[in-house]
PDB file of C-alpha atoms in Angstrom:
ATOM      1  CA  MET A1165       2.230  -1.050 -46.719  1.00  0.00           C
ATOM      2  CA  PHE A1166       5.889  -1.427 -46.504  1.00  0.00           C
ATOM      3  CA  LEU A1167       5.777  -0.615 -43.071  1.00  0.00           C
ATOM      4  CA  ALA A1168       3.106  -3.168 -42.629  1.00  0.00           C
ATOM      5  CA  GLU A1169       5.427  -5.897 -44.064  1.00  0.00           C
ATOM      6  CA  GLN A1170       8.358  -4.747 -41.837  1.00  0.00           C
ATOM      7  CA  LEU A1171       6.064  -5.120 -38.907  1.00  0.00           C
ATOM      8  CA  VAL A1172       5.099  -8.671 -39.628  1.00  0.00           C
ATOM      9  CA  GLY A1173       8.739  -9.751 -39.940  1.00  0.00           C
ATOM     10  CA  ILE A1174       9.313  -8.451 -36.032  1.00  0.00           C
ATOM     11  CA  LYS A1175      10.111 -11.305 -33.813  1.00  0.00           C
ATOM     12  CA  THR A1176      11.919  -9.735 -30.936  1.00  0.00           C
ATOM     13  CA  ARG A1177      11.729  -6.426 -28.750  1.00  0.00           C
ATOM     14  CA  LYS A1178      15.245  -5.459 -30.219  1.00  0.00           C
ATOM     15  CA  GLN A1179      14.068  -5.551 -33.768  1.00  0.00           C
ATOM     16  CA  LEU A1180      10.990  -3.665 -32.805  1.00  0.00           C
ATOM     17  CA  VAL A1181      13.261  -0.683 -31.105  1.00  0.00           C
ATOM     18  CA  GLU A1182      15.648  -0.810 -34.190  1.00  0.00           C
ATOM     19  CA  LEU A1183      12.601  -0.303 -36.629  1.00  0.00           C
ATOM     20  CA  ALA A1184      11.064   2.502 -34.631  1.00  0.00           C
ATOM     21  CA  LYS A1185      14.179   4.395 -34.476  1.00  0.00           C
ATOM     22  CA  GLU A1186      14.634   3.987 -38.441  1.00  0.00           C
ATOM     23  CA  ILE A1187      11.071   5.618 -38.896  1.00  0.00           C
ATOM     24  CA  GLY A1188      11.700   8.014 -36.251  1.00  0.00           C
ATOM     25  CA  VAL A1189       9.207   6.730 -33.328  1.00  0.00           C
ATOM     26  CA  ASP A1190      10.089   7.000 -29.750  1.00  0.00           C
ATOM     27  CA  VAL A1191       8.714   3.823 -27.990  1.00  0.00           C
ATOM     28  CA  LYS A1192      10.592   4.391 -24.798  1.00  0.00           C
ATOM     29  CA  LYS A1193       7.369   4.911 -22.901  1.00  0.00           C
ATOM     30  CA  PRO A1194       5.269   2.067 -24.596  1.00  0.00           C
ATOM     31  CA  LEU A1195       7.978  -0.405 -23.893  1.00  0.00           C
ATOM     32  CA  LYS A1196       8.335   0.776 -20.059  1.00  0.00           C
ATOM     33  CA  ARG A1197       4.631   0.434 -19.634  1.00  0.00           C
ATOM     34  CA  ALA A1198       4.601  -3.369 -21.522  1.00  0.00           C
ATOM     35  CA  LYS A1199       7.560  -4.297 -19.168  1.00  0.00           C
ATOM     36  CA  TYR A1200       5.539  -3.277 -16.146  1.00  0.00           C
ATOM     37  CA  GLU A1201       2.394  -5.002 -17.370  1.00  0.00           C
ATOM     38  CA  GLU A1202       4.474  -8.003 -17.955  1.00  0.00           C
ATOM     39  CA  GLU A1203       6.044  -7.924 -14.576  1.00  0.00           C
ATOM     40  CA  LEU A1204       2.745  -7.075 -12.698  1.00  0.00           C
ATOM     41  CA  LEU A1205       1.038 -10.008 -14.193  1.00  0.00           C
ATOM     42  CA  LEU A1206       3.870 -12.476 -12.954  1.00  0.00           C
ATOM     43  CA  LEU A1207       3.886 -10.890  -9.787  1.00  0.00           C
ATOM     44  CA  GLN A1208       0.260 -11.518  -9.474  1.00  0.00           C
ATOM     45  CA  THR A1209       0.526 -15.180 -10.480  1.00  0.00           C
ATOM     46  CA  GLU A1210       3.031 -15.448  -7.551  1.00  0.00           C
ATOM     47  CA  LEU A1211       0.340 -13.729  -5.195  1.00  0.00           C
ATOM     48  CA  ALA A1212      -2.352 -16.301  -6.653  1.00  0.00           C
ATOM     49  CA  LEU A1213      -0.070 -19.103  -5.690  1.00  0.00           C
ATOM     50  CA  LEU A1214       0.738 -17.646  -2.092  1.00  0.00           C
ATOM     51  CA  THR A1215      -3.226 -17.096  -1.696  1.00  0.00           C
ATOM     52  CA  GLU A1216      -3.835 -20.998  -2.371  1.00  0.00           C
ATOM     53  CA  TYR A1217      -1.041 -21.959   0.264  1.00  0.00           C
ATOM     54  CA  ILE A1218      -2.621 -19.414   2.709  1.00  0.00           C
ATOM     55  CA  ALA A1219      -5.829 -20.973   1.932  1.00  0.00           C
ATOM     56  CA  LYS A1220      -4.801 -24.499   2.113  1.00  0.00           C
ATOM     57  CA  LYS A1221      -2.943 -23.924   5.704  1.00  0.00           C
ATOM     58  CA  LYS A1222      -5.636 -21.924   6.948  1.00  0.00           C
ATOM     59  CA  LEU A1223      -3.354 -18.833   7.667  1.00  0.00           C
ATOM     60  CA  ARG A1224      -4.749 -15.531   8.434  1.00  0.00           C
ATOM     61  CA  VAL A1225      -2.880 -12.549   6.838  1.00  0.00           C
ATOM     62  CA  ALA A1226      -3.718  -8.751   7.170  1.00  0.00           C
ATOM     63  CA  VAL A1227      -1.930  -6.135   4.893  1.00  0.00           C
ATOM     64  CA  LEU A1228      -2.485  -2.536   6.201  1.00  0.00           C
ATOM     65  CA  PHE A1229      -2.028   0.131   3.692  1.00  0.00           C
ATOM     66  CA  GLU A1230      -1.706   3.622   5.357  1.00  0.00           C
ATOM     67  CA  GLY A1231      -0.158   6.903   4.062  1.00  0.00           C
ATOM     68  CA  ARG A1232      -1.082  10.338   3.093  1.00  0.00           C
ATOM     69  CA  ASP A1233      -4.133  10.972   0.557  1.00  0.00           C
ATOM     70  CA  ALA A1234      -2.895   9.993  -3.233  1.00  0.00           C
ATOM     71  CA  ALA A1235      -0.207   8.160  -2.190  1.00  0.00           C
ATOM     72  CA  GLY A1236      -1.501   5.375  -4.394  1.00  0.00           C
ATOM     73  CA  LYS A1237      -2.845   3.101  -1.541  1.00  0.00           C
ATOM     74  CA  GLY A1238      -6.094   2.031  -3.572  1.00  0.00           C
ATOM     75  CA  GLY A1239      -4.364   1.715  -6.625  1.00  0.00           C
ATOM     76  CA  SER A1240      -2.146  -0.681  -5.427  1.00  0.00           C
ATOM     77  CA  ILE A1241      -4.582  -2.747  -3.372  1.00  0.00           C
ATOM     78  CA  LYS A1242      -6.399  -3.019  -6.890  1.00  0.00           C
ATOM     79  CA  ARG A1243      -3.660  -4.715  -8.286  1.00  0.00           C
ATOM     80  CA  PHE A1244      -3.172  -6.925  -5.123  1.00  0.00           C
ATOM     81  CA  VAL A1245      -6.762  -8.364  -5.445  1.00  0.00           C
ATOM     82  CA  GLU A1246      -7.267  -8.222  -9.358  1.00  0.00           C
ATOM     83  CA  HIS A1247      -6.753 -12.103  -9.945  1.00  0.00           C
ATOM     84  CA  LEU A1248      -7.260 -13.440  -6.271  1.00  0.00           C
ATOM     85  CA  ASN A1249     -10.035 -15.878  -5.435  1.00  0.00           C
ATOM     86  CA  PRO A1250     -12.619 -13.836  -3.582  1.00  0.00           C
ATOM     87  CA  ASN A1251     -13.206 -16.505  -1.174  1.00  0.00           C
ATOM     88  CA  ALA A1252      -9.720 -16.534   0.248  1.00  0.00           C
ATOM     89  CA  SER A1253      -9.004 -12.693   0.022  1.00  0.00           C
ATOM     90  CA  GLY A1254     -10.836  -9.413   0.419  1.00  0.00           C
ATOM     91  CA  VAL A1255     -10.572  -5.483   0.589  1.00  0.00           C
ATOM     92  CA  VAL A1256     -11.390  -3.807   4.168  1.00  0.00           C
ATOM     93  CA  ALA A1257     -12.196   0.052   3.636  1.00  0.00           C
ATOM     94  CA  LEU A1258     -14.551   0.929   6.417  1.00  0.00           C
ATOM     95  CA  SER A1259     -16.514   4.042   6.493  1.00  0.00           C
ATOM     96  CA  LYS A1260     -16.873   6.628   8.985  1.00  0.00           C
ATOM     97  CA  PRO A1261     -18.213   4.859  12.384  1.00  0.00           C
ATOM     98  CA  THR A1262     -22.034   4.835  12.997  1.00  0.00           C
ATOM     99  CA  GLU A1263     -23.296   6.133  16.347  1.00  0.00           C
ATOM    100  CA  ILE A1264     -23.363   2.608  17.735  1.00  0.00           C
ATOM    101  CA  GLU A1265     -19.650   2.039  16.683  1.00  0.00           C
ATOM    102  CA  LYS A1266     -18.459   5.357  18.349  1.00  0.00           C
ATOM    103  CA  GLY A1267     -19.763   3.919  21.662  1.00  0.00           C
ATOM    104  CA  GLN A1268     -17.765   0.736  21.073  1.00  0.00           C
ATOM    105  CA  TRP A1269     -14.259  -0.061  22.168  1.00  0.00           C
ATOM    106  CA  TYR A1270     -12.417   1.604  19.132  1.00  0.00           C
ATOM    107  CA  PHE A1271     -10.754  -1.584  17.947  1.00  0.00           C
ATOM    108  CA  GLN A1272     -13.860  -3.762  17.973  1.00  0.00           C
ATOM    109  CA  ARG A1273     -15.065  -2.927  14.582  1.00  0.00           C
ATOM    110  CA  TYR A1274     -11.785  -3.889  13.170  1.00  0.00           C
ATOM    111  CA  ILE A1275     -11.889  -6.974  15.115  1.00  0.00           C
ATOM    112  CA  GLU A1276     -14.812  -7.936  13.244  1.00  0.00           C
ATOM    113  CA  VAL A1277     -13.406  -7.679   9.804  1.00  0.00           C
ATOM    114  CA  LEU A1278      -9.996  -9.456  10.566  1.00  0.00           C
ATOM    115  CA  PRO A1279      -9.163 -12.354   8.091  1.00  0.00           C
ATOM    116  CA  ASN A1280     -10.779 -15.835   9.093  1.00  0.00           C
ATOM    117  CA  PRO A1281      -8.531 -19.034   8.597  1.00  0.00           C
ATOM    118  CA  GLY A1282      -7.473 -19.413   5.285  1.00  0.00           C
ATOM    119  CA  GLN A1283      -7.805 -15.751   4.144  1.00  0.00           C
ATOM    120  CA  ILE A1284      -5.628 -12.647   3.292  1.00  0.00           C
ATOM    121  CA  LYS A1285      -7.295  -9.284   3.658  1.00  0.00           C
ATOM    122  CA  PHE A1286      -6.062  -5.942   2.419  1.00  0.00           C
ATOM    123  CA  PHE A1287      -6.924  -2.807   4.490  1.00  0.00           C
ATOM    124  CA  ASP A1288      -7.427   0.495   2.745  1.00  0.00           C
ATOM    125  CA  ARG A1289      -6.661   2.284   5.725  1.00  0.00           C
ATOM    126  CA  SER A1290      -6.917   0.764   9.141  1.00  0.00           C
ATOM    127  CA  TRP A1291      -7.302   1.288  12.879  1.00  0.00           C
ATOM    128  CA  TYR A1292      -4.175   3.720  12.445  1.00  0.00           C
ATOM    129  CA  ASN A1293      -6.964   6.030  11.353  1.00  0.00           C
ATOM    130  CA  ARG A1294      -6.930   7.171  15.151  1.00  0.00           C
ATOM    131  CA  ALA A1295      -2.876   7.715  14.930  1.00  0.00           C
ATOM    132  CA  VAL A1296      -2.903  10.331  12.223  1.00  0.00           C
ATOM    133  CA  VAL A1297      -5.950  11.338  10.475  1.00  0.00           C
ATOM    134  CA  GLU A1298      -8.646  11.544  13.077  1.00  0.00           C
ATOM    135  CA  PRO A1299      -6.357  14.147  15.471  1.00  0.00           C
ATOM    136  CA  VAL A1300      -5.316  16.089  12.669  1.00  0.00           C
ATOM    137  CA  MET A1301      -8.600  16.715  11.083  1.00  0.00           C
ATOM    138  CA  GLY A1302     -10.109  16.870  14.560  1.00  0.00           C
ATOM    139  CA  PHE A1303     -12.005  13.878  14.378  1.00  0.00           C
ATOM    140  CA  CYS A1304     -11.247  12.530  17.751  1.00  0.00           C
ATOM    141  CA  ASN A1305     -10.059  14.178  20.898  1.00  0.00           C
ATOM    142  CA  ASP A1306      -6.909  14.267  22.840  1.00  0.00           C
ATOM    143  CA  LYS A1307      -7.926  11.367  25.503  1.00  0.00           C
ATOM    144  CA  GLN A1308      -9.348   9.408  22.691  1.00  0.00           C
ATOM    145  CA  TYR A1309      -6.019   9.506  20.793  1.00  0.00           C
ATOM    146  CA  GLU A1310      -4.007   8.980  23.971  1.00  0.00           C
ATOM    147  CA  ILE A1311      -5.832   5.834  24.770  1.00  0.00           C
ATOM    148  CA  PHE A1312      -5.630   4.670  21.231  1.00  0.00           C
ATOM    149  CA  MET A1313      -1.499   5.193  21.563  1.00  0.00           C
ATOM    150  CA  ARG A1314      -1.444   3.375  24.764  1.00  0.00           C
ATOM    151  CA  GLN A1315      -3.579   0.237  23.535  1.00  0.00           C
ATOM    152  CA  VAL A1316      -2.634  -0.226  19.820  1.00  0.00           C
ATOM    153  CA  THR A1317       0.952  -2.100  20.276  1.00  0.00           C
ATOM    154  CA  ASN A1318      -1.016  -4.553  23.022  1.00  0.00           C
ATOM    155  CA  PHE A1319      -3.361  -5.072  20.324  1.00  0.00           C
ATOM    156  CA  GLU A1320      -1.235  -5.978  17.666  1.00  0.00           C
ATOM    157  CA  HIS A1321       0.821  -8.138  20.347  1.00  0.00           C
ATOM    158  CA  MET A1322      -2.301 -10.276  20.875  1.00  0.00           C
ATOM    159  CA  LEU A1323      -2.963 -10.495  17.142  1.00  0.00           C
ATOM    160  CA  TYR A1324       0.779 -11.848  16.696  1.00  0.00           C
ATOM    161  CA  GLU A1325       0.539 -14.240  19.685  1.00  0.00           C
ATOM    162  CA  ASP A1326      -2.653 -15.541  18.056  1.00  0.00           C
ATOM    163  CA  GLY A1327      -0.984 -16.292  14.918  1.00  0.00           C
ATOM    164  CA  ILE A1328      -2.153 -13.271  12.534  1.00  0.00           C
ATOM    165  CA  THR A1329       0.555 -12.004  10.336  1.00  0.00           C
ATOM    166  CA  VAL A1330       0.239  -8.246   9.905  1.00  0.00           C
ATOM    167  CA  ILE A1331       2.059  -6.298   7.526  1.00  0.00           C
ATOM    168  CA  LYS A1332       1.914  -2.616   7.706  1.00  0.00           C
ATOM    169  CA  PHE A1333       2.553  -0.426   4.819  1.00  0.00           C
ATOM    170  CA  TRP A1334       3.224   3.352   4.936  1.00  0.00           C
ATOM    171  CA  PHE A1335       2.845   4.736   1.474  1.00  0.00           C
ATOM    172  CA  ASP A1336       5.084   7.839   1.172  1.00  0.00           C
ATOM    173  CA  ILE A1337       4.857  10.493  -0.893  1.00  0.00           C
ATOM    174  CA  THR A1338       6.355  14.065  -1.309  1.00  0.00           C
ATOM    175  CA  ARG A1339       4.346  17.094  -1.009  1.00  0.00           C
ATOM    176  CA  GLU A1340       4.919  18.474  -4.747  1.00  0.00           C
ATOM    177  CA  GLU A1341       3.905  14.980  -5.968  1.00  0.00           C
ATOM    178  CA  GLN A1342       0.849  14.878  -3.732  1.00  0.00           C
ATOM    179  CA  GLN A1343      -0.120  18.403  -5.098  1.00  0.00           C
ATOM    180  CA  LYS A1344       0.463  16.970  -8.755  1.00  0.00           C
ATOM    181  CA  ARG A1345      -2.029  14.173  -8.274  1.00  0.00           C
ATOM    182  CA  PHE A1346      -4.608  16.394  -6.673  1.00  0.00           C
ATOM    183  CA  ASP A1347      -4.436  18.768  -9.592  1.00  0.00           C
ATOM    184  CA  ALA A1348      -4.732  15.838 -12.025  1.00  0.00           C
ATOM    185  CA  ARG A1349      -7.751  14.660 -10.349  1.00  0.00           C
ATOM    186  CA  LYS A1350      -9.333  18.153 -10.234  1.00  0.00           C
ATOM    187  CA  GLY A1351      -9.123  18.160 -13.862  1.00  0.00           C
ATOM    188  CA  ASN A1352     -10.370  14.860 -14.726  1.00  0.00           C
ATOM    189  CA  PRO A1353     -14.209  14.083 -14.624  1.00  0.00           C
ATOM    190  CA  LEU A1354     -13.296  10.736 -14.095  1.00  0.00           C
ATOM    191  CA  LYS A1355     -11.357  10.920 -11.034  1.00  0.00           C
ATOM    192  CA  GLU A1356     -12.746  14.027  -9.569  1.00  0.00           C
ATOM    193  CA  TRP A1357     -14.670  11.992  -7.151  1.00  0.00           C
ATOM    194  CA  LYS A1358     -11.560  10.990  -5.551  1.00  0.00           C
ATOM    195  CA  PHE A1359     -10.802  14.650  -4.416  1.00  0.00           C
ATOM    196  CA  SER A1360     -12.421  16.179  -1.267  1.00  0.00           C
ATOM    197  CA  PRO A1361     -12.202  19.002   0.957  1.00  0.00           C
ATOM    198  CA  VAL A1362     -10.340  16.629   3.436  1.00  0.00           C
ATOM    199  CA  ASP A1363      -7.760  16.312   0.821  1.00  0.00           C
ATOM    200  CA  LEU A1364      -7.017  19.904   0.315  1.00  0.00           C
ATOM    201  CA  LYS A1365      -6.923  20.349   4.156  1.00  0.00           C
ATOM    202  CA  GLY A1366      -4.310  17.551   4.193  1.00  0.00           C
ATOM    203  CA  GLN A1367      -1.899  19.916   1.995  1.00  0.00           C
ATOM    204  CA  GLU A1368      -2.774  22.885   4.236  1.00  0.00           C
ATOM    205  CA  LEU A1369      -1.977  20.610   7.561  1.00  0.00           C
ATOM    206  CA  TRP A1370       1.056  18.810   5.964  1.00  0.00           C
ATOM    207  CA  ASP A1371       3.405  19.407   8.698  1.00  0.00           C
ATOM    208  CA  HIS A1372       0.892  18.803  11.383  1.00  0.00           C
ATOM    209  CA  PHE A1373       0.464  15.598   9.528  1.00  0.00           C
ATOM    210  CA  THR A1374       4.030  14.668   9.592  1.00  0.00           C
ATOM    211  CA  ASP A1375       4.290  15.306  13.350  1.00  0.00           C
ATOM    212  CA  TYR A1376       1.616  12.711  14.134  1.00  0.00           C
ATOM    213  CA  LYS A1377       2.912  10.366  11.687  1.00  0.00           C
ATOM    214  CA  GLU A1378       6.528  10.722  13.279  1.00  0.00           C
ATOM    215  CA  ALA A1379       4.908  10.094  16.629  1.00  0.00           C
ATOM    216  CA  MET A1380       2.938   7.050  15.351  1.00  0.00           C
ATOM    217  CA  PHE A1381       6.285   5.495  13.908  1.00  0.00           C
ATOM    218  CA  LEU A1382       8.341   5.981  17.263  1.00  0.00           C
ATOM    219  CA  GLU A1383       5.611   4.410  19.448  1.00  0.00           C
ATOM    220  CA  THR A1384       4.207   1.713  17.105  1.00  0.00           C
ATOM    221  CA  HIS A1385       7.044   0.316  15.121  1.00  0.00           C
ATOM    222  CA  THR A1386       7.840  -2.911  17.010  1.00  0.00           C
ATOM    223  CA  SER A1387       9.884  -6.303  16.460  1.00  0.00           C
ATOM    224  CA  PHE A1388       6.645  -8.249  16.184  1.00  0.00           C
ATOM    225  CA  SER A1389       4.753  -5.502  13.960  1.00  0.00           C
ATOM    226  CA  PRO A1390       7.149  -3.190  12.151  1.00  0.00           C
ATOM    227  CA  TRP A1391       6.304  -0.446   9.698  1.00  0.00           C
ATOM    228  CA  VAL A1392       7.185  -0.915   6.128  1.00  0.00           C
ATOM    229  CA  ILE A1393       7.864   2.481   4.412  1.00  0.00           C
ATOM    230  CA  VAL A1394       7.202   2.518   0.444  1.00  0.00           C
ATOM    231  CA  ASP A1395       8.284   5.320  -1.616  1.00  0.00           C
ATOM    232  CA  THR A1396       5.268   5.861  -4.123  1.00  0.00           C
ATOM    233  CA  ASN A1397       6.216   8.983  -6.244  1.00  0.00           C
ATOM    234  CA  ASN A1398       6.531   6.345  -8.738  1.00  0.00           C
ATOM    235  CA  LYS A1399       3.166   4.607  -8.761  1.00  0.00           C
ATOM    236  CA  GLU A1400       3.923   1.582 -10.679  1.00  0.00           C
ATOM    237  CA  GLU A1401       7.166   1.037  -9.131  1.00  0.00           C
ATOM    238  CA  ALA A1402       5.544   1.100  -5.902  1.00  0.00           C
ATOM    239  CA  ARG A1403       3.101  -1.247  -6.907  1.00  0.00           C
ATOM    240  CA  LEU A1404       5.586  -4.042  -8.034  1.00  0.00           C
ATOM    241  CA  GLU A1405       7.754  -3.616  -5.217  1.00  0.00           C
ATOM    242  CA  SER A1406       5.273  -3.930  -2.247  1.00  0.00           C
ATOM    243  CA  LEU A1407       3.967  -6.906  -3.987  1.00  0.00           C
ATOM    244  CA  ARG A1408       7.494  -8.417  -3.977  1.00  0.00           C
ATOM    245  CA  TYR A1409       7.516  -7.514  -0.323  1.00  0.00           C
ATOM    246  CA  VAL A1410       4.733  -9.542   0.401  1.00  0.00           C
ATOM    247  CA  LEU A1411       5.585 -12.540  -1.493  1.00  0.00           C
ATOM    248  CA  SER A1412       9.183 -12.228   0.328  1.00  0.00           C
ATOM    249  CA  ARG A1413       7.395 -12.837   3.868  1.00  0.00           C
ATOM    250  CA  PHE A1414       6.379 -16.246   2.840  1.00  0.00           C
ATOM    251  CA  LYS A1415       7.324 -19.879   1.844  1.00  0.00           C
ATOM    252  CA  TYR A1416       4.877 -21.355  -0.754  1.00  0.00           C
ATOM    253  CA  PRO A1417       4.939 -24.170  -2.912  1.00  0.00           C
ATOM    254  CA  GLY A1418       5.737 -23.111  -6.570  1.00  0.00           C
ATOM    255  CA  LYS A1419       7.500 -19.860  -5.133  1.00  0.00           C
ATOM    256  CA  GLY A1420       9.519 -18.483  -8.007  1.00  0.00           C
ATOM    257  CA  LYS A1421       7.845 -20.643 -10.412  1.00  0.00           C
ATOM    258  CA  THR A1422       7.113 -17.444 -12.768  1.00  0.00           C
ATOM    259  CA  LYS A1423      10.945 -16.657 -12.805  1.00  0.00           C
ATOM    260  CA  VAL A1424      10.087 -13.154 -11.927  1.00  0.00           C
ATOM    261  CA  SER A1425      12.448 -11.417  -9.599  1.00  0.00           C
ATOM    262  CA  LEU A1426      11.133 -11.594  -5.930  1.00  0.00           C
ATOM    263  CA  LYS A1427      13.767  -9.536  -4.318  1.00  0.00           C
ATOM    264  CA  PHE A1428      12.323  -6.250  -3.660  1.00  0.00           C
ATOM    265  CA  ASP A1429      14.313  -2.859  -4.055  1.00  0.00           C
ATOM    266  CA  PRO A1430      15.503  -1.606  -0.427  1.00  0.00           C
ATOM    267  CA  ASN A1431      15.767   1.918  -2.115  1.00  0.00           C
ATOM    268  CA  VAL A1432      11.856   1.616  -2.642  1.00  0.00           C
ATOM    269  CA  VAL A1433      10.808  -0.598   0.267  1.00  0.00           C
ATOM    270  CA  PHE A1434      12.466  -0.507   3.612  1.00  0.00           C
ATOM    271  CA  LYS A1435      11.532  -0.914   7.218  1.00  0.00           C
ATOM    272  CA  TYR A1436      11.084   2.209   9.333  1.00  0.00           C
ATOM    273  CA  TYR A1437      14.272   3.161  11.271  1.00  0.00           C
ATOM    274  CA  ARG A1438      14.358   5.748  14.187  1.00  0.00           C
ATOM    275  CA  LYS A1439      17.427   7.449  12.878  1.00  0.00           C
ATOM    276  CA  ASN A1440      16.054   7.738   9.333  1.00  0.00           C
ATOM    277  CA  GLU A1441      15.649  11.191   7.886  1.00  0.00           C
ATOM    278  CA  LYS A1442      12.085  12.324   7.535  1.00  0.00           C
ATOM    279  CA  PHE A1443      11.366  11.283   4.135  1.00  0.00           C
ATOM    280  CA  ASP A1444       8.322  13.034   2.786  1.00  0.00           C
ATOM    281  CA  LEU A1445       9.124  16.684   3.732  1.00  0.00           C
TER     282      LEU A1445
END
């Protein structure tokens, strides 16, 4: 009863922390989570304002999420679209190509799902499957890979010239953190569906994956379509900072209205630079 009376009198976070200390309760984790949820909602509000502007001005924006398995791409995309107007936004997560699609120009099925005027679309993996995942896993041959690498920068330059804004995220994760997340999935019946033999093979072929990833950066990081690296060992931090980065790319009515910080942390989100040390070994 006495504790209930004390809680009723709490008006600030500082008072709550002081009360918790008095009764021996550690509130660091709950407070950290509450702060994250509060900041996430404010950034999502800013993104909704940006999406309204994109719809009004008939802009076309494509945000690509690439990276190793379990790097947090899907979770981040979920937070991006959670409160957006579905008519002005969408998620693209293509399944493996059909027999007909296998006979088409590789980029054709991606062209068909590019954003229309007034839309922002989030790609849960993209045409860059052919740069890393497919050659590592043996899903394409050497000739197909070489043709893709010759064509992709020209393809993206055409998008740029036509006015489509493409943001290319690489969600970076360490080998140890990836293994930890795989283990958590295997032990959780609600997450086991996320784990596949391909994931396991990705750990076995880690170095091979790194070689293709580095080649992709060297050949496809351009001034008009740069790679943006996101450190995702802390998933919550990665979600907030990637949101901030997208918001930083545009000027829109009401920007900053929520008073949330829109400056992304350069230690978490940064453009690829050829002299950078390899960051996920």
